[in-house]
Each structure stands twice: as C-alpha cells, then as structure tokens.
Amino acid sequence: MIDGLRVLALVPARSGSKGIPDKNMALLGGLSLIARAGKVLGQIPWIDRRIISTDSQRYADEGRKYGLEAPFLRPAELSVDTAGALETFVHALGTCEQTDGCRYDILIVTEPTSPMREPADVEVTVQALLRTGADSAVTVSRIDTKAHPYKVFSISEGRLRYFSEEGKRITARQDLEPLYARNGLCYGFRRETLLSKRVLITENTVSVVTGRPVVNIDEPLDLLWAEFLLEKGHSLVPTL
C-alpha cells in the first residue's frame, strides 16, 4: 500500500508481434523484456500485487520466474491486434478484484517493450498521481524537433506538401512548441478513471517527463539501440 491505497501492478504482454516475433521474450542484456519489467516491479515494496496479462502460457511462466503472478490468461477478444489498452487494463483490474476479494485503488502499468525502466520511474509516476490529485499519470519523452509536425511533410502525386500549413512560418527550431510522446515506462491510473470514466487520458492527466534516452521496442534496430544505451550506462535513475 501507499498512502493507505492498495496498488496493483500490471505487465501487459500479448504474444502476437509482427515486427519482432515473440517480441516480449526478446533478450536485452541477457534478460527477456518480460523479465526486466518484473525485476523492476519487484524492487518496489508498496505494490500489493504484481501480475502479467498475457494470452501465452510461456509468457506467463516467464513472468512467474521474475515475480509476476499470472492469475488468468487473456480471453481471445483481448489477444488480437485490435484489442484496446483500456479494455485490457479494465479486464485485469476487474478480474483481480474479483479473485482477490479486495479493491485496488491504483493500477500501475509497465510495458515490457519499454525496457529502460528504473524503479524510480514508477515511484515518481505514482507520487505525481497522488500529489496532484490527477486521474492518471503518464511518463513521456520530448519529441525530437526533426519529427515535429511542423517540420514534416506528406507526399501528394510525387510532390512534397507541408503536413501542417503552420510549418511554412517556422524558420528556427526554437520557434517550435515542445511536444511529447508516451514512452511506456509507466502509467498510473486511479480505479475510477478506468472503471467509471472508462478512459486513459483525461483533462486531468499529469505528465512525468523522462529526461534521459529510452527506447520502445518495435523493430530489431530498436533492440540494438537499447543494447547500446544499456552498455553506455544511459539507464540512469531519475530524480525523485
């Protein structure tokens, strides 16, 4: 518990993957991505229960090796490419409450495909959620200005077109408003946000900005980049 609130931690790990087969079992620094998520959560004493939500018995077994319980396998409708994150989280929360006979006030989600996580990333996310009274808290990374919507183009009939007409007025990157993307290190949700509001991001969602390099694993090159960052010591603990 934290501040008298019961906490459930979830590692979502569907087995289907197109970019990298068995992506959640891919090795980084000798550990699977599932293992890395489990080991981090295992270092946080105030989490009441740590589970993996998967459709694969093999993934469930891997999670158990690293401190994650597997109280269920996902139903078929939550095991396809089109399955929504909200529905997956609600299913996990509701199922655990039913089987455990208790109420979980906060759900933490740590995506195994964002493996550069440290325990302090989870700590700062939940502290931000509690301190601000937000509906949810999300870790984000600043987008490189090269990928800013005002700096990118579409192609129409072989000709470049500004993706946004606002891009025509930009002369220096300093003119670009900072933008951010979710990085998957940690999400924190209040129970009522998921079960009553049925939404992940609201007007009362607080951001937790990650200031160091992180990686979302989608393609083989992402794994190589993550290995490089790990070797160079870029997985640094954020400031609490």
mmCIF file of N, CA and C in Angstrom, residues 34-133:
data_model
loop_
_atom_site.group_PDB
_atom_site.id
_atom_site.type_symbol
_atom_site.label_atom_id
_atom_site.label_comp_id
_atom_site.label_asym_id
_atom_site.label_seq_id
_atom_site.Cartn_x
_atom_site.Cartn_y
_atom_site.Cartn_z
ATOM 1 N N ILE A 34 10.048 -9.198 -20.620
ATOM 2 C CA ILE A 34 9.142 -9.502 -19.512
ATOM 3 C C ILE A 34 9.918 -9.545 -18.197
ATOM 4 N N ALA A 35 11.071 -10.202 -18.213
ATOM 5 C CA ALA A 35 11.884 -10.307 -17.006
ATOM 6 C C ALA A 35 12.294 -8.936 -16.492
ATOM 7 N N ARG A 36 12.667 -8.045 -17.397
ATOM 8 C CA ARG A 36 13.102 -6.712 -16.987
ATOM 9 C C ARG A 36 11.966 -5.954 -16.297
ATOM 10 N N ALA A 37 10.760 -6.061 -16.831
ATOM 11 C CA ALA A 37 9.619 -5.396 -16.188
ATOM 12 C C ALA A 37 9.356 -5.998 -14.812
ATOM 13 N N GLY A 38 9.409 -7.327 -14.716
ATOM 14 C CA GLY A 38 9.160 -7.981 -13.440
ATOM 15 C C GLY A 38 10.193 -7.637 -12.383
ATOM 16 N N LYS A 39 11.458 -7.582 -12.768
ATOM 17 C CA LYS A 39 12.521 -7.286 -11.814
ATOM 18 C C LYS A 39 12.389 -5.866 -11.260
ATOM 19 N N VAL A 40 12.007 -4.924 -12.088
ATOM 20 C CA VAL A 40 11.823 -3.553 -11.612
ATOM 21 C C VAL A 40 10.671 -3.481 -10.609
ATOM 22 N N LEU A 41 9.538 -4.067 -10.960
ATOM 23 C CA LEU A 41 8.395 -4.025 -10.054
ATOM 24 C C LEU A 41 8.700 -4.725 -8.738
ATOM 25 N N GLY A 42 9.540 -5.755 -8.786
ATOM 26 C CA GLY A 42 9.895 -6.480 -7.576
ATOM 27 C C GLY A 42 10.704 -5.656 -6.590
ATOM 28 N N GLN A 43 11.245 -4.539 -7.033
ATOM 29 C CA GLN A 43 12.047 -3.682 -6.159
ATOM 30 C C GLN A 43 11.214 -2.602 -5.463
ATOM 31 N N ILE A 44 9.917 -2.607 -5.696
ATOM 32 C CA ILE A 44 9.049 -1.563 -5.138
ATOM 33 C C ILE A 44 8.168 -2.186 -4.064
ATOM 34 N N PRO A 45 8.463 -1.930 -2.791
ATOM 35 C CA PRO A 45 7.812 -2.674 -1.707
ATOM 36 C C PRO A 45 6.344 -2.353 -1.493
ATOM 37 N N TRP A 46 5.876 -1.181 -1.917
ATOM 38 C CA TRP A 46 4.498 -0.803 -1.612
ATOM 39 C C TRP A 46 3.488 -1.309 -2.650
ATOM 40 N N ILE A 47 3.940 -2.030 -3.651
ATOM 41 C CA ILE A 47 2.999 -2.651 -4.596
ATOM 42 C C ILE A 47 2.413 -3.897 -3.929
ATOM 43 N N ASP A 48 1.091 -4.000 -3.934
ATOM 44 C CA ASP A 48 0.424 -5.107 -3.258
ATOM 45 C C ASP A 48 0.412 -6.386 -4.090
ATOM 46 N N ARG A 49 0.257 -6.258 -5.401
ATOM 47 C CA ARG A 49 0.268 -7.433 -6.259
ATOM 48 C C ARG A 49 0.836 -7.068 -7.617
ATOM 49 N N ARG A 50 1.640 -7.977 -8.166
ATOM 50 C CA ARG A 50 2.275 -7.769 -9.467
ATOM 51 C C ARG A 50 1.834 -8.897 -10.386
ATOM 52 N N ILE A 51 1.222 -8.551 -11.524
ATOM 53 C CA ILE A 51 0.699 -9.589 -12.412
ATOM 54 C C ILE A 51 1.137 -9.348 -13.852
ATOM 55 N N ILE A 52 1.071 -10.410 -14.646
ATOM 56 C CA ILE A 52 1.246 -10.308 -16.093
ATOM 57 C C ILE A 52 -0.086 -10.645 -16.744
ATOM 58 N N SER A 53 -0.472 -9.854 -17.735
ATOM 59 C CA SER A 53 -1.671 -10.130 -18.522
ATOM 60 C C SER A 53 -1.211 -10.590 -19.898
ATOM 61 N N THR A 54 -1.429 -11.862 -20.198
ATOM 62 C CA THR A 54 -0.944 -12.433 -21.455
ATOM 63 C C THR A 54 -1.889 -13.518 -21.941
ATOM 64 N N ASP A 55 -1.760 -13.836 -23.217
ATOM 65 C CA ASP A 55 -2.524 -14.928 -23.813
ATOM 66 C C ASP A 55 -1.660 -16.169 -23.986
ATOM 67 N N SER A 56 -0.416 -16.120 -23.489
ATOM 68 C CA SER A 56 0.555 -17.189 -23.706
ATOM 69 C C SER A 56 0.974 -17.824 -22.387
ATOM 70 N N GLN A 57 0.855 -19.141 -22.304
ATOM 71 C CA GLN A 57 1.310 -19.833 -21.101
ATOM 72 C C GLN A 57 2.821 -19.687 -20.938
ATOM 73 N N ARG A 58 3.543 -19.654 -22.054
ATOM 74 C CA ARG A 58 5.001 -19.477 -21.993
ATOM 75 C C ARG A 58 5.357 -18.123 -21.398
ATOM 76 N N TYR A 59 4.637 -17.086 -21.820
ATOM 77 C CA TYR A 59 4.886 -15.758 -21.269
ATOM 78 C C TYR A 59 4.524 -15.718 -19.786
ATOM 79 N N ALA A 60 3.419 -16.388 -19.433
ATOM 80 C CA ALA A 60 3.004 -16.439 -18.030
ATOM 81 C C ALA A 60 4.086 -17.102 -17.182
ATOM 82 N N ASP A 61 4.665 -18.183 -17.689
ATOM 83 C CA ASP A 61 5.727 -18.882 -16.960
ATOM 84 C C ASP A 61 6.955 -17.991 -16.807
ATOM 85 N N GLU A 62 7.278 -17.244 -17.845
ATOM 86 C CA GLU A 62 8.413 -16.319 -17.771
ATOM 87 C C GLU A 62 8.149 -15.244 -16.730
ATOM 88 N N GLY A 63 6.933 -14.721 -16.698
ATOM 89 C CA GLY A 63 6.598 -13.717 -15.700
ATOM 90 C C GLY A 63 6.742 -14.251 -14.284
ATOM 91 N N ARG A 64 6.275 -15.471 -14.061
ATOM 92 C CA ARG A 64 6.356 -16.065 -12.719
ATOM 93 C C ARG A 64 7.806 -16.195 -12.247
ATOM 94 N N LYS A 65 8.715 -16.471 -13.182
ATOM 95 C CA LYS A 65 10.129 -16.597 -12.826
ATOM 96 C C LYS A 65 10.685 -15.291 -12.265
ATOM 97 N N TYR A 66 10.049 -14.177 -12.599
ATOM 98 C CA TYR A 66 10.560 -12.870 -12.202
ATOM 99 C C TYR A 66 9.550 -12.089 -11.361
ATOM 100 N N GLY A 67 8.775 -12.829 -10.566
ATOM 101 C CA GLY A 67 7.948 -12.197 -9.547
ATOM 102 C C GLY A 67 6.579 -11.738 -9.978
ATOM 103 N N LEU A 68 6.162 -12.099 -11.187
ATOM 104 C CA LEU A 68 4.836 -11.697 -11.667
ATOM 105 C C LEU A 68 3.875 -12.873 -11.554
ATOM 106 N N GLU A 69 2.751 -12.659 -10.920
ATOM 107 C CA GLU A 69 1.724 -13.690 -10.874
ATOM 108 C C GLU A 69 0.947 -13.684 -12.192
ATOM 109 N N ALA A 70 0.384 -14.821 -12.527
ATOM 110 C CA ALA A 70 -0.428 -14.950 -13.746
ATOM 111 C C ALA A 70 -1.761 -15.585 -13.363
ATOM 112 N N PRO A 71 -2.666 -14.789 -12.782
ATOM 113 C CA PRO A 71 -3.924 -15.350 -12.271
ATOM 114 C C PRO A 71 -4.919 -15.716 -13.359
ATOM 115 N N PHE A 72 -4.612 -15.354 -14.606
ATOM 116 C CA PHE A 72 -5.513 -15.670 -15.726
ATOM 117 C C PHE A 72 -4.719 -15.590 -17.019
ATOM 118 N N LEU A 73 -5.270 -16.180 -18.073
ATOM 119 C CA LEU A 73 -4.818 -15.923 -19.434
ATOM 120 C C LEU A 73 -5.879 -15.064 -20.112
ATOM 121 N N ARG A 74 -5.435 -14.150 -20.927
ATOM 122 C CA ARG A 74 -6.368 -13.228 -21.580
ATOM 123 C C ARG A 74 -7.386 -13.970 -22.434
ATOM 124 N N PRO A 75 -8.625 -13.486 -22.435
ATOM 125 C CA PRO A 75 -9.612 -14.054 -23.360
ATOM 126 C C PRO A 75 -9.257 -13.707 -24.796
ATOM 127 N N ALA A 76 -9.823 -14.452 -25.735
ATOM 128 C CA ALA A 76 -9.468 -14.318 -27.152
ATOM 129 C C ALA A 76 -9.678 -12.898 -27.665
ATOM 130 N N GLU A 77 -10.746 -12.255 -27.222
ATOM 131 C CA GLU A 77 -11.048 -10.913 -27.752
ATOM 132 C C GLU A 77 -10.029 -9.865 -27.315
ATOM 133 N N LEU A 78 -9.230 -10.160 -26.296
ATOM 134 C CA LEU A 78 -8.192 -9.228 -25.859
ATOM 135 C C LEU A 78 -6.796 -9.661 -26.308
ATOM 136 N N SER A 79 -6.755 -10.638 -27.216
ATOM 137 C CA SER A 79 -5.476 -11.188 -27.661
ATOM 138 C C SER A 79 -5.186 -10.920 -29.130
ATOM 139 N N VAL A 80 -5.944 -10.031 -29.734
ATOM 140 C CA VAL A 80 -5.773 -9.712 -31.156
ATOM 141 C C VAL A 80 -5.157 -8.325 -31.308
ATOM 142 N N ASP A 81 -4.696 -8.030 -32.529
ATOM 143 C CA ASP A 81 -4.039 -6.751 -32.797
ATOM 144 C C ASP A 81 -4.923 -5.557 -32.460
ATOM 145 N N THR A 82 -6.225 -5.712 -32.636
ATOM 146 C CA THR A 82 -7.149 -4.594 -32.477
ATOM 147 C C THR A 82 -7.645 -4.422 -31.047
ATOM 148 N N ALA A 83 -7.198 -5.278 -30.142
ATOM 149 C CA ALA A 83 -7.635 -5.163 -28.745
ATOM 150 C C ALA A 83 -7.148 -3.847 -28.159
ATOM 151 N N GLY A 84 -8.031 -3.161 -27.445
ATOM 152 C CA GLY A 84 -7.685 -1.859 -26.891
ATOM 153 C C GLY A 84 -6.981 -1.970 -25.541
ATOM 154 N N ALA A 85 -6.119 -0.989 -25.271
ATOM 155 C CA ALA A 85 -5.411 -0.970 -23.987
ATOM 156 C C ALA A 85 -6.388 -0.800 -22.833
ATOM 157 N N LEU A 86 -7.362 0.082 -22.989
ATOM 158 C CA LEU A 86 -8.332 0.315 -21.917
ATOM 159 C C LEU A 86 -9.035 -0.981 -21.531
ATOM 160 N N GLU A 87 -9.507 -1.707 -22.520
ATOM 161 C CA GLU A 87 -10.222 -2.950 -22.244
ATOM 162 C C GLU A 87 -9.315 -3.981 -21.556
ATOM 163 N N THR A 88 -8.055 -4.019 -21.962
ATOM 164 C CA THR A 88 -7.094 -4.935 -21.346
ATOM 165 C C THR A 88 -6.863 -4.587 -19.883
ATOM 166 N N PHE A 89 -6.720 -3.289 -19.603
ATOM 167 C CA PHE A 89 -6.468 -2.853 -18.219
ATOM 168 C C PHE A 89 -7.695 -3.077 -17.342
ATOM 169 N N VAL A 90 -8.866 -2.759 -17.870
ATOM 170 C CA VAL A 90 -10.109 -2.951 -17.111
ATOM 171 C C VAL A 90 -10.315 -4.434 -16.798
ATOM 172 N N HIS A 91 -10.042 -5.283 -17.773
ATOM 173 C CA HIS A 91 -10.186 -6.728 -17.555
ATOM 174 C C HIS A 91 -9.265 -7.201 -16.439
ATOM 175 N N ALA A 92 -8.004 -6.775 -16.460
ATOM 176 C CA ALA A 92 -7.047 -7.201 -15.446
ATOM 177 C C ALA A 92 -7.458 -6.713 -14.062
ATOM 178 N N LEU A 93 -7.853 -5.456 -13.971
ATOM 179 C CA LEU A 93 -8.245 -4.884 -12.689
ATOM 180 C C LEU A 93 -9.489 -5.580 -12.142
ATOM 181 N N GLY A 94 -10.493 -5.715 -12.985
ATOM 182 C CA GLY A 94 -11.737 -6.338 -12.542
ATOM 183 C C GLY A 94 -11.562 -7.800 -12.149
ATOM 184 N N THR A 95 -10.766 -8.527 -12.926
ATOM 185 C CA THR A 95 -10.543 -9.940 -12.638
ATOM 186 C C THR A 95 -9.807 -10.118 -11.320
ATOM 187 N N CYS A 96 -8.785 -9.304 -11.082
ATOM 188 C CA CYS A 96 -8.029 -9.413 -9.831
ATOM 189 C C CYS A 96 -8.877 -9.022 -8.634
ATOM 190 N N GLU A 97 -9.692 -8.003 -8.777
ATOM 191 C CA GLU A 97 -10.559 -7.620 -7.663
ATOM 192 C C GLU A 97 -11.526 -8.749 -7.323
ATOM 193 N N GLN A 98 -12.037 -9.404 -8.353
ATOM 194 C CA GLN A 98 -12.991 -10.486 -8.132
ATOM 195 C C GLN A 98 -12.313 -11.687 -7.475
ATOM 196 N N THR A 99 -11.163 -12.085 -7.985
ATOM 197 C CA THR A 99 -10.487 -13.268 -7.452
ATOM 198 C C THR A 99 -9.842 -13.003 -6.096
ATOM 199 N N ASP A 100 -9.371 -11.772 -5.873
ATOM 200 C CA ASP A 100 -8.682 -11.448 -4.620
ATOM 201 C C ASP A 100 -9.651 -11.018 -3.525
ATOM 202 N N GLY A 101 -10.869 -10.674 -3.909
ATOM 203 C CA GLY A 101 -11.850 -10.231 -2.925
ATOM 204 C C GLY A 101 -11.488 -8.912 -2.277
ATOM 205 N N CYS A 102 -10.875 -8.028 -3.040
ATOM 206 C CA CYS A 102 -10.499 -6.719 -2.497
ATOM 207 C C CYS A 102 -10.594 -5.668 -3.601
ATOM 208 N N ARG A 103 -10.432 -4.429 -3.215
ATOM 209 C CA ARG A 103 -10.482 -3.305 -4.139
ATOM 210 C C ARG A 103 -9.070 -2.752 -4.304
ATOM 211 N N TYR A 104 -8.651 -2.567 -5.542
ATOM 212 C CA TYR A 104 -7.377 -1.917 -5.832
ATOM 213 C C TYR A 104 -7.643 -0.467 -6.215
ATOM 214 N N ASP A 105 -7.002 0.444 -5.510
ATOM 215 C CA ASP A 105 -7.253 1.873 -5.728
ATOM 216 C C ASP A 105 -6.450 2.437 -6.886
ATOM 217 N N ILE A 106 -5.284 1.846 -7.130
ATOM 218 C CA ILE A 106 -4.390 2.351 -8.182
ATOM 219 C C ILE A 106 -3.909 1.173 -9.024
ATOM 220 N N LEU A 107 -3.915 1.378 -10.339
ATOM 221 C CA LEU A 107 -3.327 0.409 -11.261
ATOM 222 C C LEU A 107 -2.086 1.032 -11.883
ATOM 223 N N ILE A 108 -0.966 0.333 -11.765
ATOM 224 C CA ILE A 108 0.276 0.713 -12.438
ATOM 225 C C ILE A 108 0.441 -0.193 -13.652
ATOM 226 N N VAL A 109 0.819 0.390 -14.789
ATOM 227 C CA VAL A 109 1.086 -0.388 -15.996
ATOM 228 C C VAL A 109 2.514 -0.108 -16.455
ATOM 229 N N THR A 110 3.286 -1.173 -16.642
ATOM 230 C CA THR A 110 4.646 -1.049 -17.169
ATOM 231 C C THR A 110 4.763 -1.929 -18.403
ATOM 232 N N GLU A 111 4.952 -1.309 -19.552
ATOM 233 C CA GLU A 111 5.015 -2.043 -20.808
ATOM 234 C C GLU A 111 6.400 -2.686 -20.965
ATOM 235 N N PRO A 112 6.469 -3.996 -21.187
ATOM 236 C CA PRO A 112 7.777 -4.639 -21.341
ATOM 237 C C PRO A 112 8.555 -4.127 -22.543
ATOM 238 N N THR A 113 7.869 -3.590 -23.536
ATOM 239 C CA THR A 113 8.546 -3.088 -24.731
ATOM 240 C C THR A 113 9.217 -1.733 -24.496
ATOM 241 N N SER A 114 9.135 -1.215 -23.273
ATOM 242 C CA SER A 114 9.906 -0.030 -22.892
ATOM 243 C C SER A 114 10.842 -0.439 -21.754
ATOM 244 N N PRO A 115 11.969 -1.082 -22.082
ATOM 245 C CA PRO A 115 12.757 -1.790 -21.068
ATOM 246 C C PRO A 115 13.791 -0.963 -20.319
ATOM 247 N N MET A 116 13.950 0.318 -20.639
ATOM 248 C CA MET A 116 14.975 1.124 -19.977
ATOM 249 C C MET A 116 14.439 1.717 -18.673
ATOM 250 N N ARG A 117 13.600 0.973 -18.020
ATOM 251 C CA ARG A 117 12.878 1.429 -16.830
ATOM 252 C C ARG A 117 13.707 1.222 -15.565
ATOM 253 N N GLU A 118 13.560 2.143 -14.625
ATOM 254 C CA GLU A 118 14.138 2.020 -13.298
ATOM 255 C C GLU A 118 13.006 2.094 -12.268
ATOM 256 N N PRO A 119 13.187 1.524 -11.073
ATOM 257 C CA PRO A 119 12.144 1.631 -10.056
ATOM 258 C C PRO A 119 11.698 3.067 -9.793
ATOM 259 N N ALA A 120 12.626 4.001 -9.882
ATOM 260 C CA ALA A 120 12.272 5.393 -9.607
ATOM 261 C C ALA A 120 11.302 5.959 -10.643
ATOM 262 N N ASP A 121 11.279 5.404 -11.857
ATOM 263 C CA ASP A 121 10.289 5.849 -12.843
ATOM 264 C C ASP A 121 8.878 5.551 -12.342
ATOM 265 N N VAL A 122 8.707 4.395 -11.733
ATOM 266 C CA VAL A 122 7.412 4.026 -11.169
ATOM 267 C C VAL A 122 7.109 4.887 -9.954
ATOM 268 N N GLU A 123 8.110 5.083 -9.115
ATOM 269 C CA GLU A 123 7.937 5.893 -7.909
ATOM 270 C C GLU A 123 7.460 7.305 -8.248
ATOM 271 N N VAL A 124 8.144 7.953 -9.192
ATOM 272 C CA VAL A 124 7.799 9.348 -9.489
ATOM 273 C C VAL A 124 6.430 9.444 -10.157
ATOM 274 N N THR A 125 6.057 8.420 -10.923
ATOM 275 C CA THR A 125 4.756 8.437 -11.586
ATOM 276 C C THR A 125 3.626 8.353 -10.569
ATOM 277 N N VAL A 126 3.737 7.421 -9.632
ATOM 278 C CA VAL A 126 2.685 7.276 -8.633
ATOM 279 C C VAL A 126 2.671 8.469 -7.676
ATOM 280 N N GLN A 127 3.831 8.966 -7.317
ATOM 281 C CA GLN A 127 3.867 10.161 -6.465
ATOM 282 C C GLN A 127 3.205 11.350 -7.156
ATOM 283 N N ALA A 128 3.424 11.498 -8.462
ATOM 284 C CA ALA A 128 2.788 12.587 -9.203
ATOM 285 C C ALA A 128 1.279 12.420 -9.217
ATOM 286 N N LEU A 129 0.823 11.188 -9.393
ATOM 287 C CA LEU A 129 -0.610 10.896 -9.382
ATOM 288 C C LEU A 129 -1.229 11.293 -8.048
ATOM 289 N N LEU A 130 -0.572 10.927 -6.960
ATOM 290 C CA LEU A 130 -1.116 11.205 -5.631
ATOM 291 C C LEU A 130 -0.991 12.687 -5.267
ATOM 292 N N ARG A 131 0.147 13.278 -5.581
ATOM 293 C CA ARG A 131 0.412 14.659 -5.185
ATOM 294 C C ARG A 131 -0.520 15.650 -5.873
ATOM 295 N N THR A 132 -0.867 15.377 -7.122
ATOM 296 C CA THR A 132 -1.649 16.328 -7.921
ATOM 297 C C THR A 132 -3.144 16.052 -7.905
ATOM 298 N N GLY A 133 -3.539 14.877 -7.412
ATOM 299 C CA GLY A 133 -4.950 14.522 -7.477
ATOM 300 C C GLY A 133 -5.428 14.229 -8.882
#
